[in-house]
Tab-separated table of C-alpha atoms in Angstrom:
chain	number	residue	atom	x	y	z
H	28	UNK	CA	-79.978	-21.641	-65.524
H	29	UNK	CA	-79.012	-25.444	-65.329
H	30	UNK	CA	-80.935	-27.199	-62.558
H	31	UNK	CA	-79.388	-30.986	-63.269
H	32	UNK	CA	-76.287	-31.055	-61.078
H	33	UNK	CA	-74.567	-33.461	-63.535
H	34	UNK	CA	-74.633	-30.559	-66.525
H	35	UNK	CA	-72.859	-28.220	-63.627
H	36	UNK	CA	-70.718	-30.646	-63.139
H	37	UNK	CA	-69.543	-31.202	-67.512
H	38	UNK	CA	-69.595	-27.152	-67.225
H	39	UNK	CA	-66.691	-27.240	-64.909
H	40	UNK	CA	-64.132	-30.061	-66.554
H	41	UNK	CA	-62.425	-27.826	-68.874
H	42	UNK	CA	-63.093	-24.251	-66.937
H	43	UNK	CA	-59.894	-21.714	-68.032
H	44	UNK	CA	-61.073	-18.946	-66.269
H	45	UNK	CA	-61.495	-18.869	-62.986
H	46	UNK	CA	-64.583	-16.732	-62.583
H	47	UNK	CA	-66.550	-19.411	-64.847
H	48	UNK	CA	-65.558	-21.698	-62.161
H	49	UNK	CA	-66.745	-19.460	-60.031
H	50	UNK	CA	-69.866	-18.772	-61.155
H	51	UNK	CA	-70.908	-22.376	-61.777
H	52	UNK	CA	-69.681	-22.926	-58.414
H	53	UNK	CA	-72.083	-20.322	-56.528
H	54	UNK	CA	-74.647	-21.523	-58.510
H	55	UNK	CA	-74.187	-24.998	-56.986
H	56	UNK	CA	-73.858	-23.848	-53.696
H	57	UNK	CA	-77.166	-21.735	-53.545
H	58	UNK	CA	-79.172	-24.500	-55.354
H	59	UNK	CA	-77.703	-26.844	-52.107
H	60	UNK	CA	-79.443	-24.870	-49.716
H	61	UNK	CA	-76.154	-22.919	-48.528
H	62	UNK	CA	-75.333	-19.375	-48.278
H	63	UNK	CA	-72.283	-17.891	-50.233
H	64	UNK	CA	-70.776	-14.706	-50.046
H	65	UNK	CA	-68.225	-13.718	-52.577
H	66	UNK	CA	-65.224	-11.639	-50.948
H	67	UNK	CA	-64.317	-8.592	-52.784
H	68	UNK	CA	-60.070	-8.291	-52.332
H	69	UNK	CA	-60.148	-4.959	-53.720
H	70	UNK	CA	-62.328	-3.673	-50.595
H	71	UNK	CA	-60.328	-5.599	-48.132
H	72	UNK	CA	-56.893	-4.332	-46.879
H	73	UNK	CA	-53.737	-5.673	-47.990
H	74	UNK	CA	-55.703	-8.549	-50.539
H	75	UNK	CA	-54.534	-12.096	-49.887
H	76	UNK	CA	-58.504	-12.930	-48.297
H	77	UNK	CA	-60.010	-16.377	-50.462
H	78	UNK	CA	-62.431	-15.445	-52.791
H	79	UNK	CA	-65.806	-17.143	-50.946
H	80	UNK	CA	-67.142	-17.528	-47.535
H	81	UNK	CA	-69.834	-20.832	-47.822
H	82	UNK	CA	-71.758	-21.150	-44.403
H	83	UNK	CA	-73.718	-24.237	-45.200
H	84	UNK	CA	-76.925	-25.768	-43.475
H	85	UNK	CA	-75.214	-26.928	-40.708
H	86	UNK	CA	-73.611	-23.801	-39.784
H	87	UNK	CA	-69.868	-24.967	-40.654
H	88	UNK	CA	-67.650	-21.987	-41.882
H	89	UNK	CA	-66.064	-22.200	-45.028
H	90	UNK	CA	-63.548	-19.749	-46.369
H	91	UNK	CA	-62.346	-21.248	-50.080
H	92	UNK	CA	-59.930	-19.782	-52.179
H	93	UNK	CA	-60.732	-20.582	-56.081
H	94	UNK	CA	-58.148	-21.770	-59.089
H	95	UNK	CA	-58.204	-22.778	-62.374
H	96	UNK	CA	-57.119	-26.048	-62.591
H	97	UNK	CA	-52.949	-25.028	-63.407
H	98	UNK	CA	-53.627	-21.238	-61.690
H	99	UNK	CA	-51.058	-20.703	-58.188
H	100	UNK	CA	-51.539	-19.296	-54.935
H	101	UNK	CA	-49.662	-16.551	-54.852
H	102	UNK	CA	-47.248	-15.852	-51.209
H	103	UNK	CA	-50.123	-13.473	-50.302
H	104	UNK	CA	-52.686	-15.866	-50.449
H	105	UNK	CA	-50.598	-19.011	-49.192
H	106	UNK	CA	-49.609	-16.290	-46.160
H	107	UNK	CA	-53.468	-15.690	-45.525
H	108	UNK	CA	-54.352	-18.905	-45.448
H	109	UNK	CA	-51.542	-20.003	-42.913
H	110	UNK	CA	-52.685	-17.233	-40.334
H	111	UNK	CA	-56.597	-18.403	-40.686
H	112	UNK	CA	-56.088	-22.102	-40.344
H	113	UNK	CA	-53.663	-21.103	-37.359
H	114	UNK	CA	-57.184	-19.416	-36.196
H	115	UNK	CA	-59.060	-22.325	-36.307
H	116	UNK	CA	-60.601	-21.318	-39.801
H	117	UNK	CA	-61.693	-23.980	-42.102
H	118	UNK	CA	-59.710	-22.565	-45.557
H	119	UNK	CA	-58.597	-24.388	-48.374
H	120	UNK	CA	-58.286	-23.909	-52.410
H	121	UNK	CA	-61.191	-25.348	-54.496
H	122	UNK	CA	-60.394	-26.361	-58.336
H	123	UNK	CA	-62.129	-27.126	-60.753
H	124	UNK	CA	-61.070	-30.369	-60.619
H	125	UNK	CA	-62.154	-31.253	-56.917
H	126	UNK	CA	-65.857	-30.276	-58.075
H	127	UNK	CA	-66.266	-32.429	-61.394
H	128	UNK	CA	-64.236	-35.453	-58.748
H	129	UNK	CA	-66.762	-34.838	-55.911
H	130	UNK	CA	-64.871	-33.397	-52.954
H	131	UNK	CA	-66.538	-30.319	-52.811
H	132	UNK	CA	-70.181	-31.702	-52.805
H	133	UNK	CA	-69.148	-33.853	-49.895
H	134	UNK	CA	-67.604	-31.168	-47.914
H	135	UNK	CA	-70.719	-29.281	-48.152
H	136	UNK	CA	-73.119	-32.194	-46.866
């Protein structure tokens, strides 16, 4: 397991899959101190949910959908994500991209 966040980082600038993003990505959460859950759409009705709730050290909700780079968010998804930030919910799509630039490290801190 890679504990220099600047190898994470080189993992993630040429992810194709979207689980390897994900799994880097957890990884970097949990090593930041902040809990992740990953949200199972085949156990949740109608699908659509984003793929990770991140409750960081400050207590800040974060529900994050996950893409490759060129993947889409599909009228399900885009649907879901309306209704929650209508809610109040923090939601938003994480790329790989927006980790190797930075944004996600400083929305967790």
């Amino acid at each position: 397991m890679a504990t220099d966040p600047a190898f994470e980082i080189s993992q993630v600038t040429d992810m194709r899959w979207e689980t390897e993003f994900q799994n880097v990505l957890i990884e970097f959460i949990i090593k930041r101190g902040h809990g992740v859950w990953l949200l199972d759409p085949a156990r949740l009705k109608g699908g659509g949910i984003p793929d990770l709730l991140v409750v960081t050290k400050d207590g800040r909700a974060l529900f994050r959908e996950l893409k490759t780079d060129v993947g889409h968010v599909d009228a399900r998804q885009e649907e879901i994500i309306k209704k929650m930030r209508s809610h109040g919910a923090d939601v938003d799509v994480w790329r790989p991209r927006d980790f190797s630039g930075g944004s996600i490290g400083g929305e967790l801190d």
